[in-house]
Amino acid sequence: MPYVNIRITREGATAAQKAELISGVTKLLQDVLGKNPATTFVIIDEVDTDNWGIAGESVTVLRAALAR
Amino acid sequence: MPYVNIRITREGATAAQKAELISGVTKLLQDVLGKNPATTFVIIDEVDTDNWGIAGESVTVLRAALAR
Amino acid sequence: MPYVNIRITREGATAAQKAELISGVTKLLQDVLGKNPATTFVIIDEVDTDNWGIAGESVTVLRAALAR
Amino acid sequence: MPYVNIRITREGATAAQKAELISGVTKLLQDVLGKNPATTFVIIDEVDTDNWGIAGESVTVLRAALAR
Amino acid sequence: MPYVNIRITREGATAAQKAELISGVTKLLQDVLGKNPATTFVIIDEVDTDNWGIAGESVTVLRAALAR
Amino acid sequence: MPYVNIRITREGATAAQKAELISGVTKLLQDVLGKNPATTFVIIDEVDTDNWGIAGESVTVLRAALAR
């Protein structure tokens, strides 16, 4: 019955990679806590880099600074 | 003062249906706990089916399997 | 497959009231969007009044001001 | 190490305004709790007005009523 | 920079199991998306069984029914 | 109408500090986006250090390592 919310920046994660996250997290919860995959929710939120801040700056700005 | 977050897959919920969820949840909280509708927030998130996993698979894959 | 998170202040909601919220929200999602109750999660978070702010003040402070 | 999630209606917040929110919240957590900006996450979610309800109605409907 | 929130019922997960979830999820995000563990947050919420509903009932009630 | 959720480790934040976060965030949203404090929610979650992971380890373990 776990609910897992994975939040990442919207930077090109493919459907295959998201499927891998879903199956990996579901298996981890089954292995560690014996949770039933049939009632394990995994929800992935992809967030625009303007909308994600770390160290007081948006990821957009941080990525641009790295690229210079 | 409740905050309610409803997360559903993005599969065509109409504005009218979302309005019905908003009014229904607000009324439920008023009836059960006497909460003031004026300060009751209801936020609906619609999530792509690639991004929602159950039983270790994405809803996209599960829907496709059902359709076969 | 909906996930519903209800956040309320920790002010004495009983197990019966929380059960009523759970069944009411589950029924609402079944009625409005045809969602399957068997895979509808409803999670209630109860938050201390020191930790909930509205109008720039904590609910603890607001309740005390109302009580004077 | 704080995680801050700011949810607002999608009504035209600019990249500059979002950057201001990110830096402002990060500074506030540093000033009040001494938190390290380098491991302070601020994530802004912008929600469609059909999907945000208050007083039992969607913001879309409320805005329209105000505009009449 | 991922943020992962794992919500489970409060049913005795040990510190060691929670550490295993934290390291497992962090490794999964590194392997699948190349995410930096140093800025990967994993937060585990444990929810009382009165406060977690599925199939319209609280887990407390469901567990009791199973135990009869 | 903003909803702000601040998640921090449970490490002794006082009621006064939490009040300062609530008023500071509310003022920031008013100043930057003109949001009405009367309908601005700020909710602070305090998370046990066993339940918060960064760099693949729990904060409990990281704090202990720093203390040695």
CSV table of C-alpha atoms in Angstrom, one decimal:
chain,number,residue,atom,x,y,z
A,1,MET,CA,0.0,0.0,0.0
A,2,PRO,CA,2.9,2.4,-0.3
A,3,TYR,CA,2.6,5.7,-2.2
A,4,VAL,CA,5.9,6.9,-3.7
A,5,ASN,CA,6.2,10.3,-5.3
A,6,ILE,CA,9.4,10.9,-7.3
A,7,ARG,CA,10.0,14.6,-8.3
A,8,ILE,CA,12.7,15.3,-10.9
A,9,THR,CA,13.5,18.2,-13.1
A,10,ARG,CA,11.9,18.0,-16.6
A,11,GLU,CA,15.1,17.2,-18.5
A,12,GLY,CA,14.3,14.4,-20.9
A,13,ALA,CA,13.6,11.3,-18.8
A,14,THR,CA,12.3,8.7,-21.3
A,15,ALA,CA,9.2,6.5,-20.9
A,16,ALA,CA,11.6,3.6,-20.6
A,17,GLN,CA,13.6,5.3,-17.8
A,18,LYS,CA,10.4,6.2,-15.9
A,19,ALA,CA,9.2,2.5,-16.3
A,20,GLU,CA,12.5,1.5,-14.8
A,21,LEU,CA,12.1,3.8,-11.8
A,22,ILE,CA,8.5,2.5,-11.3
A,23,SER,CA,9.5,-1.2,-11.3
A,24,GLY,CA,12.7,-0.6,-9.3
A,25,VAL,CA,11.0,1.3,-6.5
A,26,THR,CA,8.1,-1.2,-6.4
A,27,LYS,CA,10.6,-4.1,-6.1
A,28,LEU,CA,12.6,-2.3,-3.4
A,29,LEU,CA,9.4,-1.9,-1.3
A,30,GLN,CA,8.5,-5.5,-1.8
A,31,ASP,CA,12.0,-6.7,-0.9
A,32,VAL,CA,12.5,-4.4,2.1
A,33,LEU,CA,9.1,-4.2,3.6
A,34,GLY,CA,7.2,-7.1,1.9
A,35,LYS,CA,4.8,-4.6,0.3
A,36,ASN,CA,2.3,-5.9,-2.3
A,37,PRO,CA,3.1,-4.5,-5.8
A,38,ALA,CA,-0.6,-4.6,-6.7
A,39,THR,CA,-1.3,-1.8,-4.3
A,40,THR,CA,2.0,0.2,-4.6
A,41,PHE,CA,1.6,3.6,-6.3
A,42,VAL,CA,4.6,5.3,-7.9
A,43,ILE,CA,4.0,8.8,-9.3
A,44,ILE,CA,6.7,10.7,-11.1
A,45,ASP,CA,6.4,14.5,-11.3
A,46,GLU,CA,8.6,16.3,-13.8
A,47,VAL,CA,9.2,20.0,-12.9
A,48,ASP,CA,10.3,22.8,-15.2
A,49,THR,CA,13.9,24.0,-14.4
A,50,ASP,CA,12.6,27.5,-13.8
A,51,ASN,CA,10.4,26.1,-11.1
A,52,TRP,CA,13.1,24.1,-9.2
A,53,GLY,CA,15.5,26.0,-7.0
A,54,ILE,CA,18.6,24.9,-5.1
A,55,ALA,CA,21.2,27.1,-3.4
A,56,GLY,CA,18.8,30.0,-3.9
A,57,GLU,CA,18.8,29.8,-7.7
A,58,SER,CA,16.7,28.1,-10.3
A,59,VAL,CA,18.1,25.1,-12.1
A,60,THR,CA,17.7,27.0,-15.3
A,61,VAL,CA,20.2,29.6,-14.1
A,62,LEU,CA,22.5,27.0,-12.6
A,63,ARG,CA,22.6,25.0,-15.8
A,64,ALA,CA,23.4,28.1,-17.8
A,65,ALA,CA,26.2,29.1,-15.5
A,66,LEU,CA,27.7,25.6,-15.8
A,67,ALA,CA,27.5,25.8,-19.6
A,68,ARG,CA,29.5,29.0,-19.9
B,1,MET,CA,-8.8,25.3,6.7
B,2,PRO,CA,-8.3,21.9,5.0
B,3,TYR,CA,-6.0,21.3,2.1
B,4,VAL,CA,-7.0,18.4,-0.2
B,5,ASN,CA,-4.9,17.2,-3.0
B,6,ILE,CA,-6.5,14.8,-5.5
B,7,ARG,CA,-4.1,13.1,-7.8
B,8,ILE,CA,-5.6,11.2,-10.8
B,9,THR,CA,-4.2,10.0,-14.1
B,10,ARG,CA,-4.6,12.5,-17.1
B,11,GLU,CA,-7.4,10.6,-18.9
B,12,GLY,CA,-9.9,13.3,-19.9
B,13,ALA,CA,-11.6,14.5,-16.7
B,14,THR,CA,-13.7,17.4,-17.7
B,15,ALA,CA,-13.9,20.9,-16.1
B,16,ALA,CA,-17.4,19.9,-15.0
B,17,GLN,CA,-16.2,16.7,-13.3
B,18,LYS,CA,-13.4,18.5,-11.6
B,19,ALA,CA,-15.9,21.2,-10.4
B,20,GLU,CA,-18.0,18.3,-9.0
B,21,LEU,CA,-15.0,16.9,-7.1
B,22,ILE,CA,-14.2,20.3,-5.7
B,23,SER,CA,-17.7,21.0,-4.4
B,24,GLY,CA,-18.2,17.4,-3.3
B,25,VAL,CA,-15.0,17.3,-1.2
B,26,THR,CA,-15.6,20.7,0.2
B,27,LYS,CA,-19.2,19.7,1.3
B,28,LEU,CA,-17.9,16.5,2.8
B,29,LEU,CA,-15.4,18.3,5.0
B,30,GLN,CA,-18.1,20.8,6.1
B,31,ASP,CA,-20.5,18.0,6.9
B,32,VAL,CA,-18.1,15.7,8.7
B,33,LEU,CA,-15.7,18.2,10.5
B,34,GLY,CA,-17.6,21.5,10.2
B,35,LYS,CA,-14.8,23.0,8.1
B,36,ASN,CA,-15.4,26.5,6.6
B,37,PRO,CA,-15.6,26.2,2.8
B,38,ALA,CA,-14.2,29.7,2.4
B,39,THR,CA,-10.8,28.4,3.6
B,40,THR,CA,-10.9,24.9,2.1
B,41,PHE,CA,-8.5,24.3,-0.7
B,42,VAL,CA,-9.0,21.4,-3.2
B,43,ILE,CA,-6.2,21.0,-5.7
B,44,ILE,CA,-6.4,18.4,-8.5
B,45,ASP,CA,-3.2,17.1,-10.1
B,46,GLU,CA,-3.5,15.2,-13.4
B,47,VAL,CA,-0.6,12.9,-14.1
B,48,ASP,CA,0.5,11.4,-17.4
B,49,THR,CA,-0.1,7.7,-17.6
B,50,ASP,CA,3.7,7.1,-18.3
B,51,ASN,CA,4.3,8.8,-14.9
B,52,TRP,CA,1.9,6.7,-12.8
B,53,GLY,CA,2.9,3.2,-11.8
B,54,ILE,CA,1.0,0.5,-10.1
B,55,ALA,CA,2.0,-3.2,-9.7
B,56,GLY,CA,5.4,-2.2,-11.0
B,57,GLU,CA,4.2,-1.0,-14.4
B,58,SER,CA,3.1,2.3,-15.8
B,59,VAL,CA,-0.6,2.9,-16.4
B,60,THR,CA,0.2,3.4,-20.1
B,61,VAL,CA,1.5,-0.2,-20.3
B,62,LEU,CA,-1.3,-1.6,-18.2
B,63,ARG,CA,-4.0,0.1,-20.3
B,64,ALA,CA,-2.3,-1.2,-23.5
B,65,ALA,CA,-2.2,-4.8,-22.1
B,66,LEU,CA,-6.0,-4.5,-21.3
B,67,ALA,CA,-6.8,-3.2,-24.8
B,68,ARG,CA,-5.1,-6.3,-26.5
C,1,MET,CA,-6.2,4.6,-8.9
C,2,PRO,CA,-6.7,8.1,-7.4
C,3,TYR,CA,-4.5,9.3,-4.5
C,4,VAL,CA,-6.2,11.8,-2.2
C,5,ASN,CA,-4.3,13.6,0.5
C,6,ILE,CA,-6.4,15.4,3.1
C,7,ARG,CA,-4.5,17.8,5.4
C,8,ILE,CA,-6.3,19.1,8.5
C,9,THR,CA,-5.1,20.7,11.7
C,10,ARG,CA,-4.7,18.2,14.6
C,11,GLU,CA,-7.8,19.3,16.6
C,12,GLY,CA,-9.5,16.1,17.7
C,13,ALA,CA,-10.9,14.4,14.5
C,14,THR,CA,-12.1,11.0,15.7
C,15,ALA,CA,-11.5,7.6,14.0
C,16,ALA,CA,-15.1,7.6,13.0
C,17,GLN,CA,-14.9,11.0,11.4
C,18,LYS,CA,-11.7,10.0,9.5
C,19,ALA,CA,-13.5,6.8,8.4
C,20,GLU,CA,-16.4,9.0,7.1
C,21,LEU,CA,-13.9,11.2,5.1
C,22,ILE,CA,-12.3,8.1,3.6
C,23,SER,CA,-15.5,6.4,2.5
C,24,GLY,CA,-17.0,9.8,1.4
C,25,VAL,CA,-14.1,10.7,-0.8
C,26,THR,CA,-13.8,7.2,-2.3
C,27,LYS,CA,-17.5,7.2,-3.2
C,28,LEU,CA,-17.2,10.7,-4.7
C,29,LEU,CA,-14.4,9.6,-7.0
C,30,GLN,CA,-16.4,6.4,-8.0
C,31,ASP,CA,-19.5,8.5,-8.7
C,32,VAL,CA,-17.9,11.3,-10.6
C,33,LEU,CA,-15.0,9.6,-12.5
C,34,GLY,CA,-15.9,5.9,-12.1
C,35,LYS,CA,-12.7,5.2,-10.2
C,36,ASN,CA,-12.3,1.7,-8.6
C,37,PRO,CA,-12.4,2.0,-4.8
C,38,ALA,CA,-10.1,-1.0,-4.5
C,39,THR,CA,-7.3,1.1,-5.9
C,40,THR,CA,-8.3,4.5,-4.4
C,41,PHE,CA,-5.9,5.7,-1.6
C,42,VAL,CA,-7.1,8.4,0.9
C,43,ILE,CA,-4.4,9.6,3.3
C,44,ILE,CA,-5.2,12.0,6.1
C,45,ASP,CA,-2.4,14.1,7.6
C,46,GLU,CA,-3.1,15.9,10.9
C,47,VAL,CA,-0.9,18.9,11.5
C,48,ASP,CA,-0.1,20.6,14.8
C,49,THR,CA,-1.6,24.1,15.0
C,50,ASP,CA,1.9,25.6,15.5
C,51,ASN,CA,2.8,24.2,12.1
C,52,TRP,CA,-0.2,25.5,10.1
C,53,GLY,CA,-0.2,29.2,9.1
C,54,ILE,CA,-2.9,31.3,7.5
C,55,ALA,CA,-3.0,35.1,7.1
C,56,GLY,CA,0.7,35.1,8.2
C,57,GLU,CA,0.0,33.6,11.7
C,58,SER,CA,-0.1,30.1,13.1
C,59,VAL,CA,-3.5,28.6,13.9
C,60,THR,CA,-2.4,28.4,17.6
C,61,VAL,CA,-2.1,32.2,17.7
C,62,LEU,CA,-5.3,32.7,15.7
C,63,ARG,CA,-7.3,30.3,18.0
C,64,ALA,CA,-6.0,32.1,21.1
C,65,ALA,CA,-6.9,35.5,19.7
C,66,LEU,CA,-10.4,34.3,19.0
C,67,ALA,CA,-10.7,32.8,22.5
C,68,ARG,CA,-9.9,36.2,24.2
D,1,MET,CA,18.2,20.3,4.0
D,2,PRO,CA,14.7,21.8,3.8
D,3,TYR,CA,12.3,21.0,1.0
D,4,VAL,CA,9.8,23.7,0.2
D,5,ASN,CA,6.9,23.2,-2.2
D,6,ILE,CA,5.0,26.4,-3.3
D,7,ARG,CA,1.7,25.7,-5.1
D,8,ILE,CA,0.1,28.6,-6.9
D,9,THR,CA,-2.5,28.9,-9.6
D,10,ARG,CA,-1.1,29.1,-13.2
D,11,GLU,CA,-1.7,32.8,-13.8
D,12,GLY,CA,1.4,34.2,-15.4
D,13,ALA,CA,4.1,34.1,-12.7
D,14,THR,CA,7.3,35.1,-14.6
D,15,ALA,CA,10.7,33.4,-14.4
D,16,ALA,CA,12.0,36.4,-12.6
D,17,GLN,CA,9.2,36.2,-10.0
D,18,LYS,CA,9.8,32.5,-9.5
D,19,ALA,CA,13.5,33.2,-9.1
D,20,GLU,CA,12.6,35.8,-6.4
D,21,LEU,CA,10.5,33.3,-4.5
D,22,ILE,CA,13.3,30.7,-4.7
D,23,SER,CA,15.9,33.1,-3.4
D,24,GLY,CA,13.6,34.6,-0.8
D,25,VAL,CA,12.5,31.3,0.7
D,26,THR,CA,16.1,30.0,0.7
D,27,LYS,CA,17.3,33.1,2.6
D,28,LEU,CA,14.4,32.9,5.0
D,29,LEU,CA,15.3,29.4,6.0
D,30,GLN,CA,19.0,30.3,6.3
D,31,ASP,CA,18.1,33.3,8.5
D,32,VAL,CA,15.5,31.7,10.8
D,33,LEU,CA,16.9,28.1,11.1
D,34,GLY,CA,20.5,28.4,9.8
D,35,LYS,CA,19.7,26.0,6.9
D,36,ASN,CA,22.4,25.5,4.2
D,37,PRO,CA,21.2,27.0,0.9
D,38,ALA,CA,23.3,24.4,-1.0
D,39,THR,CA,20.9,21.7,0.2
D,40,THR,CA,17.7,23.7,0.3
D,41,PHE,CA,15.1,22.7,-2.4
D,42,VAL,CA,12.4,25.0,-3.5
D,43,ILE,CA,9.9,23.6,-6.0
D,44,ILE,CA,7.1,25.7,-7.5
D,45,ASP,CA,4.0,24.0,-8.9
D,46,GLU,CA,1.7,26.0,-11.1
D,47,VAL,CA,-1.9,24.6,-11.1
D,48,ASP,CA,-4.6,25.3,-13.8
D,49,THR,CA,-7.5,27.4,-12.4
D,50,ASP,CA,-9.9,24.6,-13.3
D,51,ASN,CA,-7.9,22.4,-10.9
D,52,TRP,CA,-7.8,24.7,-7.9
D,53,GLY,CA,-10.9,25.0,-5.7
D,54,ILE,CA,-11.7,27.3,-2.8
D,55,ALA,CA,-15.1,27.8,-1.2
D,56,GLY,CA,-16.4,24.8,-3.2
D,57,GLU,CA,-15.8,26.4,-6.6
D,58,SER,CA,-12.9,26.4,-9.1
D,59,VAL,CA,-10.8,29.5,-9.4
D,60,THR,CA,-11.8,29.7,-13.1
D,61,VAL,CA,-15.5,30.1,-12.0
D,62,LEU,CA,-14.6,32.5,-9.2
D,63,ARG,CA,-12.5,34.7,-11.4
D,64,ALA,CA,-15.3,34.8,-14.0
D,65,ALA,CA,-17.8,35.8,-11.4
D,66,LEU,CA,-15.6,38.6,-10.2
D,67,ALA,CA,-15.1,39.8,-13.8
D,68,ARG,CA,-18.9,40.2,-14.4
E,1,MET,CA,18.4,16.8,-7.4
E,2,PRO,CA,15.5,14.4,-7.0
E,3,TYR,CA,13.0,14.5,-4.2
E,4,VAL,CA,11.4,11.2,-3.3
E,5,ASN,CA,8.6,10.9,-0.8
E,6,ILE,CA,7.7,7.4,0.4
E,7,ARG,CA,4.5,7.1,2.3
E,8,ILE,CA,3.8,3.9,4.2
E,9,THR,CA,1.5,2.9,7.0
E,10,ARG,CA,3.0,3.2,10.5
E,11,GLU,CA,3.4,-0.6,11.1
E,12,GLY,CA,6.9,-1.0,12.6
E,13,ALA,CA,9.4,-0.3,9.8
E,14,THR,CA,12.8,-0.3,11.5
E,15,ALA,CA,15.5,2.3,11.2
E,16,ALA,CA,17.6,-0.3,9.3
E,17,GLN,CA,14.7,-0.9,6.8
E,18,LYS,CA,14.2,2.8,6.3
E,19,ALA,CA,18.0,3.2,5.7
E,20,GLU,CA,17.7,0.4,3.1
E,21,LEU,CA,14.9,2.3,1.4
E,22,ILE,CA,16.9,5.5,1.4
E,23,SER,CA,20.0,3.9,-0.1
E,24,GLY,CA,18.1,1.7,-2.5
E,25,VAL,CA,16.1,4.6,-4.0
E,26,THR,CA,19.2,6.9,-4.2
E,27,LYS,CA,21.1,4.2,-6.0
E,28,LEU,CA,18.2,3.6,-8.4
E,29,LEU,CA,18.0,7.3,-9.4
E,30,GLN,CA,21.8,7.3,-9.9
E,31,ASP,CA,21.7,4.2,-12.0
E,32,VAL,CA,18.7,5.1,-14.1
E,33,LEU,CA,19.0,8.9,-14.5
E,34,GLY,CA,22.6,9.6,-13.4
E,35,LYS,CA,21.4,11.7,-10.5
E,36,ASN,CA,23.9,12.9,-7.9
E,37,PRO,CA,23.3,11.2,-4.5
E,38,ALA,CA,24.7,14.2,-2.7
E,39,THR,CA,21.5,16.2,-3.8
E,40,THR,CA,19.0,13.4,-3.7
E,41,PHE,CA,16.4,13.7,-0.9
E,42,VAL,CA,14.4,10.7,0.3
E,43,ILE,CA,11.7,11.4,2.9
E,44,ILE,CA,9.7,8.6,4.5
E,45,ASP,CA,6.3,9.5,6.0
E,46,GLU,CA,4.7,6.9,8.3
E,47,VAL,CA,0.9,7.3,8.5
E,48,ASP,CA,-1.4,5.9,11.3
E,49,THR,CA,-3.6,3.1,10.0
E,50,ASP,CA,-6.7,5.1,11.0
E,51,ASN,CA,-5.5,7.8,8.6
E,52,TRP,CA,-4.9,5.6,5.5
E,53,GLY,CA,-7.9,4.5,3.5
E,54,ILE,CA,-8.2,2.0,0.6
E,55,ALA,CA,-11.4,0.5,-0.9
E,56,GLY,CA,-13.3,3.1,1.2
E,57,GLU,CA,-12.1,1.8,4.6
E,58,SER,CA,-9.3,2.6,6.9
E,59,VAL,CA,-6.4,0.1,7.1
E,60,THR,CA,-7.2,-0.3,10.8
E,61,VAL,CA,-10.6,-1.7,9.9
E,62,LEU,CA,-9.2,-3.8,7.0
E,63,ARG,CA,-6.5,-5.3,9.2
E,64,ALA,CA,-9.1,-6.2,11.9
E,65,ALA,CA,-11.4,-7.8,9.4
E,66,LEU,CA,-8.4,-9.9,8.1
E,67,ALA,CA,-7.5,-10.9,11.7
E,68,ARG,CA,-11.0,-12.3,12.5
F,1,MET,CA,-4.4,31.4,-2.6
F,2,PRO,CA,-0.9,29.9,-2.4
F,3,TYR,CA,-0.2,26.6,-0.5
F,4,VAL,CA,3.3,26.3,0.8
F,5,ASN,CA,4.6,23.2,2.4
F,6,ILE,CA,7.9,23.5,4.2
F,7,ARG,CA,9.5,20.1,5.2
F,8,ILE,CA,12.4,20.2,7.7
F,9,THR,CA,14.1,17.6,9.9
F,10,ARG,CA,12.7,17.4,13.4
F,11,GLU,CA,15.6,19.0,15.2
F,12,GLY,CA,14.1,21.5,17.7
F,13,ALA,CA,12.5,24.3,15.6
F,14,THR,CA,10.7,26.4,18.2
F,15,ALA,CA,7.1,27.8,17.9
F,16,ALA,CA,8.6,31.3,17.5
F,17,GLN,CA,10.9,30.1,14.6
F,18,LYS,CA,7.9,28.4,12.9
F,19,ALA,CA,5.8,31.6,13.3
F,20,GLU,CA,8.7,33.5,11.7
F,21,LEU,CA,8.7,31.1,8.7
F,22,ILE,CA,4.9,31.4,8.4
F,23,SER,CA,4.9,35.2,8.4
F,24,GLY,CA,8.1,35.5,6.2
F,25,VAL,CA,6.8,33.2,3.5
F,26,THR,CA,3.3,34.9,3.5
F,27,LYS,CA,4.9,38.3,3.2
F,28,LEU,CA,7.2,37.0,0.4
F,29,LEU,CA,4.2,35.8,-1.6
F,30,GLN,CA,2.4,39.1,-1.0
F,31,ASP,CA,5.4,41.1,-2.1
F,32,VAL,CA,6.4,39.1,-5.2
F,33,LEU,CA,3.0,37.9,-6.5
F,34,GLY,CA,0.5,40.1,-4.7
F,35,LYS,CA,-1.1,37.1,-3.0
F,36,ASN,CA,-3.7,37.7,-0.3
F,37,PRO,CA,-2.4,36.6,3.1
F,38,ALA,CA,-5.9,35.7,4.2
F,39,THR,CA,-5.9,32.8,1.8
F,40,THR,CA,-2.2,31.8,2.0
F,41,PHE,CA,-1.6,28.5,3.7
F,42,VAL,CA,1.8,27.6,5.1
F,43,ILE,CA,2.2,24.1,6.5
F,44,ILE,CA,5.4,22.9,8.2
F,45,ASP,CA,6.2,19.2,8.4
F,46,GLU,CA,8.9,18.1,10.8
F,47,VAL,CA,10.4,14.7,9.8
F,48,ASP,CA,12.4,12.4,12.1
F,49,THR,CA,16.1,12.2,11.1
F,50,ASP,CA,15.7,8.4,10.6
F,51,ASN,CA,13.2,9.2,7.9
F,52,TRP,CA,15.1,11.8,5.9
F,53,GLY,CA,17.8,10.6,3.6
F,54,ILE,CA,20.5,12.6,1.6
F,55,ALA,CA,23.5,11.1,-0.2
F,56,GLY,CA,22.0,7.7,0.3
F,57,GLU,CA,22.1,7.9,4.1
F,58,SER,CA,19.7,8.9,6.9
F,59,VAL,CA,20.4,12.3,8.6
F,60,THR,CA,20.7,10.3,11.9
F,61,VAL,CA,23.7,8.5,10.5
F,62,LEU,CA,25.1,11.6,8.9
F,63,ARG,CA,24.8,13.6,12.1
F,64,ALA,CA,26.5,10.8,14.1
F,65,ALA,CA,29.4,10.6,11.6
F,66,LEU,CA,29.9,14.4,11.9
F,67,ALA,CA,29.9,14.2,15.7
F,68,ARG,CA,32.7,11.6,15.8
